[in-house]
Coordinates of C-alpha atoms in Angstrom, one line a residue:
M1044 CA -52.9 148.5 104.6
A1045 CA -56.6 150.8 104.8
H1046 CA -59.4 151.9 101.8
V1047 CA -60.5 155.9 100.5
V1048 CA -63.6 156.5 100.4
T1049 CA -62.8 159.3 96.9
Q1050 CA -64.5 161.4 95.0
P1051 CA -67.9 159.5 93.1
C1052 CA -69.0 158.3 96.6
C1053 CA -72.9 159.1 96.0
N1054 CA -73.4 158.1 99.8
D1055 CA -75.8 155.6 99.2
A1056 CA -73.9 154.2 102.8
A1057 CA -74.5 150.7 101.7
C1058 CA -71.1 150.1 102.8
V1059 CA -71.6 151.7 106.7
S1060 CA -73.5 147.9 107.5
V1061 CA -71.2 145.8 106.0
C1062 CA -67.7 147.5 107.7
P1063 CA -67.7 144.9 110.5
V1064 CA -65.8 147.2 112.6
N1065 CA -67.6 150.7 112.6
C1066 CA -64.7 152.3 110.5
I1067 CA -67.1 154.2 108.3
H1068 CA -69.2 157.7 109.2
P1069 CA -70.7 159.8 108.3
A1070 CA -73.4 157.0 108.8
P1071 CA -77.1 157.4 108.2
H1072 CA -78.2 157.8 112.0
E1073 CA -75.4 159.9 112.9
P1074 CA -75.4 164.4 113.2
G1075 CA -74.1 165.5 110.0
Y1076 CA -75.3 162.3 107.5
G1077 CA -77.6 164.8 105.6
T1078 CA -75.2 168.0 104.7
A1079 CA -71.8 165.3 104.4
E1080 CA -70.0 166.3 101.0
M1081 CA -68.9 162.2 101.1
L1082 CA -67.5 158.8 104.0
Y1083 CA -64.9 158.9 105.2
I1084 CA -63.3 155.6 106.4
D1085 CA -61.2 156.1 109.2
P1086 CA -57.6 154.9 108.4
V1087 CA -56.4 153.2 112.5
S1088 CA -59.5 151.4 112.9
C1089 CA -59.5 150.0 108.8
I1090 CA -59.3 145.9 108.9
D1091 CA -58.9 145.8 105.0
C1092 CA -61.6 143.5 105.1
G1093 CA -62.7 144.3 101.7
A1094 CA -66.2 144.3 101.9
C1095 CA -67.5 147.8 101.1
V1096 CA -65.4 147.9 98.1
E1097 CA -68.0 144.7 97.1
V1098 CA -71.1 147.0 98.1
C1099 CA -70.1 149.9 96.9
P1100 CA -72.3 151.0 93.7
V1101 CA -70.5 153.1 92.0
S1102 CA -66.8 151.9 92.2
A1103 CA -65.3 154.9 95.0
I1104 CA -63.9 153.0 97.6
V1105 CA -60.0 151.6 96.7
A1106 CA -57.1 150.2 99.0
D1107 CA -54.7 153.3 99.8
I1108 CA -51.7 151.5 97.9
D1109 CA -53.5 151.8 95.0
L1110 CA -54.8 155.3 95.3
T1111 CA -54.0 157.3 91.5
D1112 CA -52.0 160.4 91.2
E1113 CA -55.3 162.3 91.1
T1114 CA -56.8 160.0 93.5
A1115 CA -54.4 160.5 96.1
P1116 CA -55.0 163.1 98.4
Y1117 CA -58.3 161.6 99.6
E1118 CA -55.7 160.5 101.9
E1119 CA -55.5 162.5 104.0
I1120 CA -59.4 163.8 102.9
N1121 CA -60.9 161.1 104.7
A1122 CA -58.2 160.7 108.2
A1123 CA -58.2 164.7 108.5
F1124 CA -62.3 163.5 109.5
Y1125 CA -60.8 161.3 112.5
S1126 CA -58.5 164.2 113.3
N1127 CA -61.4 166.8 114.4
G1128 CA -63.0 165.3 116.5
N1129 CA -65.7 164.0 114.2
S1130 CA -65.0 160.3 115.6
E1131 CA -66.1 161.3 118.4
D1132 CA -69.1 162.8 117.5
A1133 CA -69.5 159.6 115.2
N1134 CA -69.0 156.6 118.3
V1135 CA -66.1 154.8 115.7
V1136 CA -64.7 152.2 117.4
R1137 CA -61.0 152.6 116.8
A1138 CA -58.9 149.5 116.3
Q1139 CA -55.2 149.1 117.9
T1140 CA -53.0 149.8 116.0
K1141 CA -49.5 150.1 115.3
K1142 CA -46.6 151.9 112.5
V1143 CA -45.4 149.1 110.5
D1144 CA -41.4 150.0 108.9
S1145 CA -39.9 148.9 106.6
D1146 CA -36.8 147.1 107.5
E1147 CA -33.9 147.7 104.7
K1148 CA -32.0 145.5 106.6
L1149 CA -33.9 142.7 105.6
R1150 CA -33.3 141.2 102.6
P1151 CA -36.3 140.8 99.4
L1152 CA -38.6 138.3 100.0
K1153 CA -39.3 136.2 97.1
V1154 CA -42.6 133.3 97.3
A1155 CA -44.0 130.5 95.0
I1156 CA -47.9 129.7 95.7
V1157 CA -49.1 127.0 94.5
G1158 CA -52.4 127.0 93.3
S1159 CA -54.4 130.1 91.7
G1160 CA -57.9 130.4 94.0
P1161 CA -59.4 132.2 96.9
A1162 CA -56.4 131.2 99.2
A1163 CA -54.1 131.6 96.7
C1164 CA -55.2 135.3 95.7
Y1165 CA -55.6 136.3 99.7
T1166 CA -52.4 134.7 100.8
A1167 CA -50.7 137.0 97.5
E1168 CA -52.3 140.3 98.0
E1169 CA -51.1 139.7 102.2
L1170 CA -47.1 139.1 101.2
L1171 CA -47.5 141.9 98.1
L1172 CA -49.2 144.6 100.5
R1173 CA -45.9 144.5 102.9
R1174 CA -45.1 147.7 103.8
D1175 CA -41.7 146.5 106.0
L1176 CA -39.7 143.9 103.2
A1177 CA -40.3 144.2 99.0
V1178 CA -41.7 141.0 98.2
E1179 CA -42.1 138.7 95.1
V1180 CA -44.9 136.2 93.9
N1181 CA -44.2 133.6 91.3
M1182 CA -48.2 132.0 91.4
F1183 CA -48.4 128.2 90.0
E1184 CA -51.7 127.1 88.2
Q1185 CA -52.3 124.0 86.2
L1186 CA -55.2 125.3 85.0
P1187 CA -55.1 128.2 81.5
T1188 CA -57.3 130.3 83.4
P1189 CA -57.3 130.8 87.4
W1190 CA -59.4 131.6 90.6
G1191 CA -60.1 127.6 91.5
L1192 CA -63.2 127.3 93.3
V1193 CA -64.3 130.9 92.3
R1194 CA -64.5 129.5 88.8
Y1195 CA -64.7 125.8 89.1
G1196 CA -67.0 125.8 92.2
V1197 CA -68.8 128.3 93.4
A1198 CA -72.7 127.8 91.6
P1199 CA -73.0 129.7 88.3
D1200 CA -76.4 131.0 89.4
H1201 CA -74.3 132.4 91.9
Q1202 CA -72.6 135.1 90.2
G1203 CA -72.5 137.5 93.3
T1204 CA -70.2 135.4 94.7
K1205 CA -68.4 134.6 91.8
A1206 CA -67.2 138.5 91.6
V1207 CA -64.8 137.9 93.8
A1208 CA -62.6 137.5 90.5
E1209 CA -62.3 140.5 90.9
L1210 CA -61.0 141.3 93.6
F1211 CA -58.2 138.9 92.5
Q1212 CA -57.9 140.0 89.8
R1213 CA -56.2 143.3 90.4
T1214 CA -54.5 141.4 92.7
A1215 CA -52.6 139.7 89.8
G1216 CA -51.9 143.1 88.0
R1217 CA -49.6 144.2 91.0
R1218 CA -46.2 144.9 90.3
G1219 CA -44.4 142.6 92.1
M1220 CA -46.5 139.5 90.8
E1221 CA -46.1 137.0 87.7
M1222 CA -48.1 134.2 87.5
F1223 CA -47.2 130.6 85.0
L1224 CA -50.9 129.3 83.9
N1225 CA -51.0 125.5 82.5
V1226 CA -48.0 124.6 85.1
T1227 CA -48.3 121.6 86.8
V1228 CA -45.8 120.9 89.6
G1229 CA -44.7 118.1 90.0
K1230 CA -43.7 117.4 86.0
H1231 CA -43.6 121.0 84.9
V1232 CA -41.2 122.1 87.7
T1233 CA -40.4 120.1 91.2
H1234 CA -41.1 120.6 94.3
E1235 CA -37.1 121.9 95.1
E1236 CA -36.8 123.6 92.2
L1237 CA -39.8 125.7 93.0
L1238 CA -37.3 126.3 97.1
E1239 CA -34.0 126.9 95.1
S1240 CA -36.0 129.6 93.4
H1241 CA -38.1 130.9 96.1
D1242 CA -37.0 132.2 99.8
A1243 CA -40.8 130.4 101.0
V1244 CA -43.7 127.9 98.7
V1245 CA -46.9 128.2 99.8
Y1246 CA -49.3 125.3 99.0
A1247 CA -53.0 126.1 98.6
I1248 CA -54.0 123.3 96.6
G1249 CA -57.7 123.3 98.3
A1250 CA -59.2 120.0 98.6
S1251 CA -60.5 118.8 94.8
G1252 CA -61.3 114.8 96.3
S1253 CA -64.5 114.1 97.4
R1254 CA -65.1 111.6 100.6
R1255 CA -66.7 108.3 99.7
L1256 CA -69.5 106.5 101.3
D1257 CA -68.1 103.5 102.0
I1258 CA -70.8 101.2 101.4
P1259 CA -71.5 98.4 98.7
G1260 CA -73.0 99.9 95.2
E1261 CA -71.0 102.6 95.7
E1262 CA -68.9 101.9 91.8
L1263 CA -71.8 102.0 90.4
P1264 CA -72.5 104.3 86.6
G1265 CA -75.1 106.2 87.6
S1266 CA -72.8 106.7 91.5
H1267 CA -71.1 109.7 91.5
S1268 CA -69.2 112.7 93.7
A1269 CA -70.6 115.7 93.8
T1270 CA -66.8 117.4 93.3
E1271 CA -67.7 115.5 90.3
F1272 CA -70.8 116.7 89.2
V1273 CA -70.4 120.3 90.5
A1274 CA -67.1 119.9 88.2
W1275 CA -69.3 119.1 85.0
Y1276 CA -70.7 121.7 85.2
N1277 CA -68.9 124.7 85.5
G1278 CA -66.5 123.1 82.7
H1279 CA -63.7 121.8 84.5
P1280 CA -61.3 120.7 81.6
D1281 CA -60.8 117.4 83.5
F1282 CA -65.0 116.4 84.3
A1283 CA -66.1 117.8 80.2
D1284 CA -66.5 114.5 79.4
S1285 CA -68.3 113.0 82.5
V1286 CA -71.4 111.3 81.4
F1287 CA -74.2 111.8 84.6
D1288 CA -77.2 109.3 83.8
L1289 CA -80.9 111.8 83.9
S1290 CA -82.8 109.4 82.4
A1291 CA -85.1 108.5 85.5
D1292 CA -87.7 111.1 87.5
R1293 CA -85.7 111.3 90.8
A1294 CA -82.1 111.0 92.2
V1295 CA -81.0 111.7 95.2
V1296 CA -78.6 113.9 97.0
I1297 CA -76.5 112.0 100.5
G1298 CA -75.2 114.9 102.2
N1299 CA -77.7 118.7 103.8
G1300 CA -74.6 121.0 103.2
N1301 CA -75.3 124.2 100.4
V1302 CA -73.1 121.2 97.2
A1303 CA -76.0 119.5 98.6
L1304 CA -78.4 122.3 97.8
D1305 CA -76.9 123.3 94.2
V1306 CA -76.4 120.5 92.7
A1307 CA -80.7 119.7 93.7
R1308 CA -81.8 123.0 92.6
L1309 CA -79.7 123.3 89.7
L1310 CA -81.0 119.6 89.0
V1311 CA -84.6 120.8 88.9
S1312 CA -83.7 124.4 87.9
E1313 CA -85.7 125.3 84.2
P1314 CA -83.3 125.6 80.8
Q1315 CA -83.5 128.7 80.0
A1316 CA -82.8 129.7 83.7
L1317 CA -79.8 128.0 83.4
A1318 CA -78.8 129.1 80.0
K1319 CA -78.8 133.1 81.4
T1320 CA -75.6 131.8 84.2
D1321 CA -72.0 131.4 83.0
M1322 CA -72.8 127.1 82.6
A1323 CA -70.8 125.1 80.7
T1324 CA -73.1 124.4 77.1
H1325 CA -72.8 120.7 77.5
A1326 CA -74.2 120.5 81.0
V1327 CA -77.0 123.5 79.9
D1328 CA -78.3 121.2 77.4
R1329 CA -77.8 118.0 78.8
L1330 CA -80.5 119.4 82.0
A1331 CA -82.1 120.6 79.1
G1332 CA -83.4 117.2 78.1
S1333 CA -83.3 115.7 82.0
N1334 CA -86.3 113.8 82.8
I1335 CA -85.8 113.9 87.0
K1336 CA -88.5 115.4 88.3
E1337 CA -87.8 114.9 92.4
V1338 CA -84.3 115.6 94.3
V1339 CA -84.5 113.7 97.7
V1340 CA -81.5 115.7 100.1
M1341 CA -80.9 113.4 102.6
G1342 CA -79.7 114.1 105.7
R1343 CA -78.2 111.5 108.6
R1344 CA -78.5 114.2 111.3
G1345 CA -82.5 116.0 112.0
P1346 CA -82.8 119.4 111.2
A1347 CA -81.0 121.3 113.4
Q1348 CA -77.8 120.1 112.2
A1349 CA -77.8 120.8 108.9
A1350 CA -74.9 121.6 107.7
Y1351 CA -76.7 124.3 104.9
T1352 CA -76.5 128.1 105.9
T1353 CA -79.5 129.5 106.1
P1354 CA -79.8 131.9 102.9
E1355 CA -79.3 129.4 100.7
L1356 CA -81.5 127.4 103.0
L1357 CA -84.2 130.8 102.1
A1358 CA -83.2 131.5 98.6
L1359 CA -84.0 127.6 98.1
S1360 CA -87.4 127.8 99.4
Q1361 CA -88.2 131.3 98.0
S1362 CA -87.4 129.8 94.2
S1363 CA -90.6 129.9 92.1
S1364 CA -89.6 127.3 89.2
F1365 CA -90.1 124.4 91.7
D1366 CA -91.2 123.4 95.2
V1367 CA -89.3 122.5 97.7
H1368 CA -90.8 119.4 101.0
V1369 CA -89.8 118.9 104.0
D1370 CA -90.4 115.5 104.9
M1371 CA -90.8 116.0 108.7
D1372 CA -94.7 116.5 109.5
E1373 CA -94.7 119.9 111.5
S1374 CA -95.1 118.6 115.1
E1375 CA -92.0 117.4 115.0
L1376 CA -90.6 120.4 113.7
D1377 CA -91.5 122.1 116.9
A1378 CA -90.2 120.0 118.7
Y1379 CA -86.9 120.6 117.2
S1380 CA -88.0 124.4 117.5
R1381 CA -88.1 124.4 120.9
A1382 CA -84.8 122.5 121.1
A1383 CA -83.1 124.9 119.5
T1384 CA -85.4 127.7 121.8
E1385 CA -84.5 126.4 125.0
G1386 CA -81.0 125.5 123.2
N1387 CA -80.0 129.4 122.5
D1388 CA -79.1 129.1 118.9
P1389 CA -80.9 131.5 117.1
I1390 CA -79.7 130.6 113.9
A1391 CA -80.8 126.6 114.2
T1392 CA -84.3 128.6 115.5
V1393 CA -85.5 130.5 112.3
K1394 CA -83.0 127.5 110.1
L1395 CA -86.7 126.1 111.7
G1396 CA -88.3 128.7 110.7
I1397 CA -87.9 128.3 107.4
L1398 CA -88.3 124.7 107.5
R1399 CA -91.9 124.8 109.2
K1400 CA -92.8 127.2 106.4
L1401 CA -92.4 124.7 103.4
A1402 CA -93.5 121.6 105.2
S1403 CA -97.5 123.4 105.6
S1404 CA -96.9 124.9 101.9
V1405 CA -99.3 123.3 99.6
P1406 CA -97.3 121.3 96.8
S1407 CA -98.0 122.6 92.9
P1408 CA -99.3 120.1 90.2
G1409 CA -96.9 118.9 87.7
K1410 CA -94.0 121.5 89.1
K1411 CA -90.6 119.6 89.9
R1412 CA -89.5 119.4 93.3
I1413 CA -86.9 118.7 96.0
V1414 CA -88.1 117.3 98.8
L1415 CA -85.2 117.4 102.1
R1416 CA -84.8 114.7 104.1
Y1417 CA -83.7 114.4 107.7
L1418 CA -82.6 111.3 110.3
A1419 CA -81.8 109.0 107.5
S1420 CA -78.3 107.0 106.1
P1421 CA -77.3 105.5 103.0
L1422 CA -76.6 101.7 103.2
E1423 CA -75.8 100.2 99.8
V1424 CA -76.4 101.9 96.4
L1425 CA -78.5 99.1 94.7
G1426 CA -78.3 98.0 90.6
D1427 CA -77.3 95.7 89.1
D1428 CA -75.0 96.7 86.3
H1429 CA -76.5 101.0 87.1
V1430 CA -78.1 102.5 89.5
E1431 CA -81.9 101.4 89.9
G1432 CA -82.4 102.9 94.0
L1433 CA -80.5 104.0 96.8
R1434 CA -81.5 101.6 100.5
I1435 CA -81.7 103.4 103.5
A1436 CA -81.2 103.0 106.8
H1437 CA -84.1 105.2 109.2
N1438 CA -82.1 107.3 112.3
E1439 CA -82.9 108.7 115.3
L1440 CA -81.0 111.5 118.0
V1441 CA -80.5 110.0 121.9
S1442 CA -78.7 112.0 123.9
T1443 CA -75.6 111.5 125.5
Q1444 CA -74.7 112.1 129.2
D1445 CA -72.9 115.4 128.0
G1446 CA -76.3 116.0 126.7
R1447 CA -74.6 116.0 123.3
S1448 CA -77.0 114.1 120.3
Q1449 CA -76.2 111.5 118.8
V1450 CA -77.6 108.9 115.9
R1451 CA -78.6 106.2 116.2
P1452 CA -80.2 103.8 113.6
T1453 CA -83.5 102.8 114.5
G1454 CA -83.7 99.3 112.4
V1455 CA -85.8 100.2 110.3
E1456 CA -84.6 100.7 106.4
E1457 CA -86.3 101.9 103.0
D1458 CA -85.3 101.5 99.9
I1459 CA -85.8 104.4 97.5
E1460 CA -85.9 104.5 94.2
C1461 CA -84.3 106.6 91.7
G1462 CA -81.0 106.3 88.7
L1463 CA -78.8 108.7 90.2
V1464 CA -77.2 109.1 93.6
L1465 CA -74.6 112.4 93.9
R1466 CA -72.4 111.8 97.6
S1467 CA -72.0 115.1 98.8
I1468 CA -70.4 114.6 102.0
G1469 CA -67.0 116.2 102.2
Y1470 CA -63.5 117.1 100.3
R1471 CA -60.4 115.7 100.9
G1472 CA -56.9 117.2 99.6
V1473 CA -55.3 115.5 97.4
P1474 CA -51.8 114.4 97.1
T1475 CA -49.4 117.3 95.3
G1476 CA -45.4 116.3 95.4
P1477 CA -43.5 114.9 97.9
L1478 CA -46.2 116.1 100.3
P1479 CA -48.1 114.1 101.1
I1480 CA -52.2 113.5 102.7
E1481 CA -52.9 112.6 106.4
P1482 CA -55.7 110.5 106.3
V1483 CA -58.1 111.4 108.7
S1484 CA -57.9 115.1 107.8
G1485 CA -57.2 115.3 103.6
T1486 CA -55.2 118.5 104.5
I1487 CA -51.0 118.6 104.8
A1488 CA -49.8 118.1 107.6
N1489 CA -49.2 121.5 109.8
H1490 CA -48.5 124.0 112.4
G1491 CA -50.3 127.2 112.0
G1492 CA -49.4 126.0 108.3
R1493 CA -45.7 125.7 108.9
V1494 CA -45.6 122.2 106.9
T1495 CA -43.9 119.2 109.1
S1496 CA -42.8 116.2 108.9
E1497 CA -43.8 112.6 110.2
S1498 CA -41.5 113.7 113.0
G1499 CA -43.2 116.7 113.8
A1500 CA -40.5 119.0 113.0
C1501 CA -41.5 121.6 110.5
L1502 CA -39.6 121.7 106.4
T1503 CA -37.8 124.7 105.7
G1504 CA -39.6 126.7 104.0
V1505 CA -42.9 125.5 103.0
Y1506 CA -46.4 126.2 104.1
V1507 CA -49.9 125.6 103.5
A1508 CA -53.3 128.1 103.5
G1509 CA -56.9 127.6 102.9
W1510 CA -58.4 124.3 102.5
I1511 CA -55.5 122.4 102.1
K1512 CA -54.2 123.5 105.0
R1513 CA -57.1 123.5 107.7
G1514 CA -59.4 121.0 106.1
P1515 CA -63.5 122.2 103.9
T1516 CA -63.9 125.0 106.3
G1517 CA -65.7 128.1 106.1
V1518 CA -67.0 130.9 103.1
I1519 CA -64.3 132.1 100.4
G1520 CA -63.9 134.8 102.7
T1521 CA -62.5 133.3 105.4
N1522 CA -59.0 132.6 103.7
K1523 CA -58.0 136.0 103.7
K1524 CA -57.6 135.0 107.4
C1525 CA -56.6 132.2 107.3
A1526 CA -53.4 133.5 104.3
K1527 CA -52.9 136.0 106.6
D1528 CA -51.3 134.1 109.6
T1529 CA -49.7 131.9 106.9
V1530 CA -47.9 135.0 106.0
E1531 CA -47.7 136.0 109.3
K1532 CA -45.7 133.0 109.5
I1533 CA -43.4 133.0 106.9
I1534 CA -42.5 137.1 107.8
E1535 CA -41.3 135.8 111.0
D1536 CA -39.4 132.7 110.0
H1537 CA -37.9 135.5 107.1
R1538 CA -36.4 137.6 110.3
A1539 CA -35.4 135.0 112.2
G1540 CA -33.3 134.5 109.4
R1541 CA -35.2 130.2 108.7
L1542 CA -35.7 130.7 105.6
K1543 CA -33.0 129.9 102.7
A1544 CA -32.0 132.2 100.3
P1545 CA -32.9 131.5 96.4
V1546 CA -29.5 129.5 94.4
R1547 CA -31.8 129.8 91.9
A1548 CA -31.8 133.6 89.2
P1549 CA -36.0 133.9 88.2
E1550 CA -34.4 134.6 84.2
N1551 CA -33.8 130.3 84.8
L1552 CA -36.9 129.5 86.0
R1553 CA -38.9 131.3 83.4
Q1554 CA -35.7 129.2 80.3
L1555 CA -36.4 126.0 82.3
I1556 CA -40.5 126.0 82.4
S1557 CA -40.1 127.3 78.6
E1558 CA -38.5 124.7 77.6
R1559 CA -41.2 122.1 79.8
Q1560 CA -44.0 123.7 78.7
P1561 CA -44.2 125.3 75.8
D1562 CA -47.0 126.0 76.6
Y1563 CA -47.3 128.1 79.2
L1564 CA -49.5 131.4 79.7
N1565 CA -48.7 134.8 81.9
F1566 CA -51.8 136.6 83.5
A1567 CA -51.8 138.7 79.9
G1568 CA -52.9 134.7 79.0
A1569 CA -55.5 134.5 81.3
K1570 CA -57.2 137.9 80.5
S1571 CA -57.2 137.1 77.3
I1572 CA -59.5 134.0 77.4
D1573 CA -61.7 135.6 80.2
A1574 CA -62.1 138.6 77.5
H1575 CA -63.1 136.2 74.8
E1576 CA -65.9 133.7 77.2
R1577 CA -67.3 137.3 78.0
S1578 CA -67.8 138.2 74.7
L1579 CA -69.2 134.5 73.2
G1580 CA -71.5 135.5 76.8
R1581 CA -72.7 138.6 75.0
E1582 CA -74.0 136.9 72.3
R1583 CA -76.2 134.0 75.3
G1584 CA -77.0 137.5 77.3
A1585 CA -74.7 135.4 80.2
P1586 CA -72.0 136.7 81.8
R1587 CA -70.1 134.9 80.2
I1588 CA -69.8 131.4 78.4
K1589 CA -66.7 129.0 79.4
L1590 CA -64.0 127.6 77.3
I1591 CA -63.8 123.6 78.3
D1592 CA -61.2 122.6 75.2
L1593 CA -57.3 123.4 76.6
N1594 CA -56.2 123.5 72.6
E1595 CA -59.1 126.2 72.4
M1596 CA -57.3 127.9 75.0
L1597 CA -54.3 128.1 74.0
R1598 CA -55.1 129.2 70.7
V1599 CA -57.3 132.1 72.8
A1600 CA -54.7 133.5 75.0
E1601 CA -51.9 135.5 74.5
R1602 CA -48.4 134.0 75.1
P1603 CA -45.1 134.6 76.5
N1604 CA -44.0 132.0 73.9
V1605 CA -45.5 133.4 70.5

């Protein structure tokens, strides 16, 4: 599949800079750009990443499979630009591709996908856009609302990131796609019944569990996982009634990844700003009455090893609603900067440059603040019947014989007074049906996406994609390649005759689900909820006001059985 530029093209060229394979021309620096009627995508080089779609200000770029009768000629127009020598003038780096012919001997493929987040949607997209065979996809989600991490994980003040849901909506509306929302696999339909109804079952259920510290006091009231806090402020129905003690002046976030920065930022953000996001109303109200004035974000390693990304750190440093303090003097940061430069680590060098500016900044009296602290490990959550503090160990970095750096306690301990502790030290998968979670990796055991048994043998027709496959790494778009790799395994097994044909008719599956879960929803129901939330949001000047109560969602939704 390739993308196509159509008539609305305004030659803005924002698409040119984001294309990873240089397939959009003429670019602003190339001859002919100033007189070009429009820009053109090379169908041979396009890798279907969709990056250009996101940045086009006039929505002129569409996938070739989505062209209408009116826009279909643009497929030829785009290709023609590269067939008359323009590609040589434009220095196009053409990808090596081959024509894929439809295999008429291969029976249609029917796939169940468990989950509706990024990995699930990318998997569905990869399957539905196959041109070499017919594919039908059934997607199963235990909540009435789809999109998983995009809805319930991405910070509410990151609306640009949430915009990827528009691509997923397009996938959900494709021919051959059916959604079963408010349906729990293992309760309303079993793993075995899915296999009876499909050639393959793909688990793309993410990693919703959180890793533990395993230190004394971790179970005290006021000590929580950041996962729970994120789900609470994002309006996840299972966490809407969670209670967080915001009465103390200080909170501590253990971990220094992007999620740690997210929760710290939202704890000290202005309530008026939060009300303009899609943060759950109950969270906006609670945070408006918060007494927290300082959030310490603590990592056990040094600043050069921090897991948060440069854009997240930069955005944090540019906020005007709170101060950011670095608990390390400039001379120490200079030493880390020299080491990063000598080690040819440009990303770490940029991060350290931002931290140096923060370290030299003058704090504003009376302003809330975030403190970035390094080389500290939690030893014990302090308190009798609730969190009163956190005992930490000071660390140092030492070099090993093979040149790597290793954390070593210095022997110095310190108590930090606080009333809330949030651990943000990683995610892990939660068991679903008969497929166990690996104790160390927190994933479902698999070989390249094919789920394996305890003996290591591949289970026929069972696959994984996304975090439950590879662990909680990468960003939302990283799941696209992960999904593509899994789909290739499915197609390979299908061609080799290793998949068992469904024995249950599609209408039998729908009837079974209707009987066990009369309140199941399809994509039309999800769109009803989406439209209602957006309508409520317009009254508040927000993108949406999320529905939290399941009964209210069902009342609003259009339902197949009603």
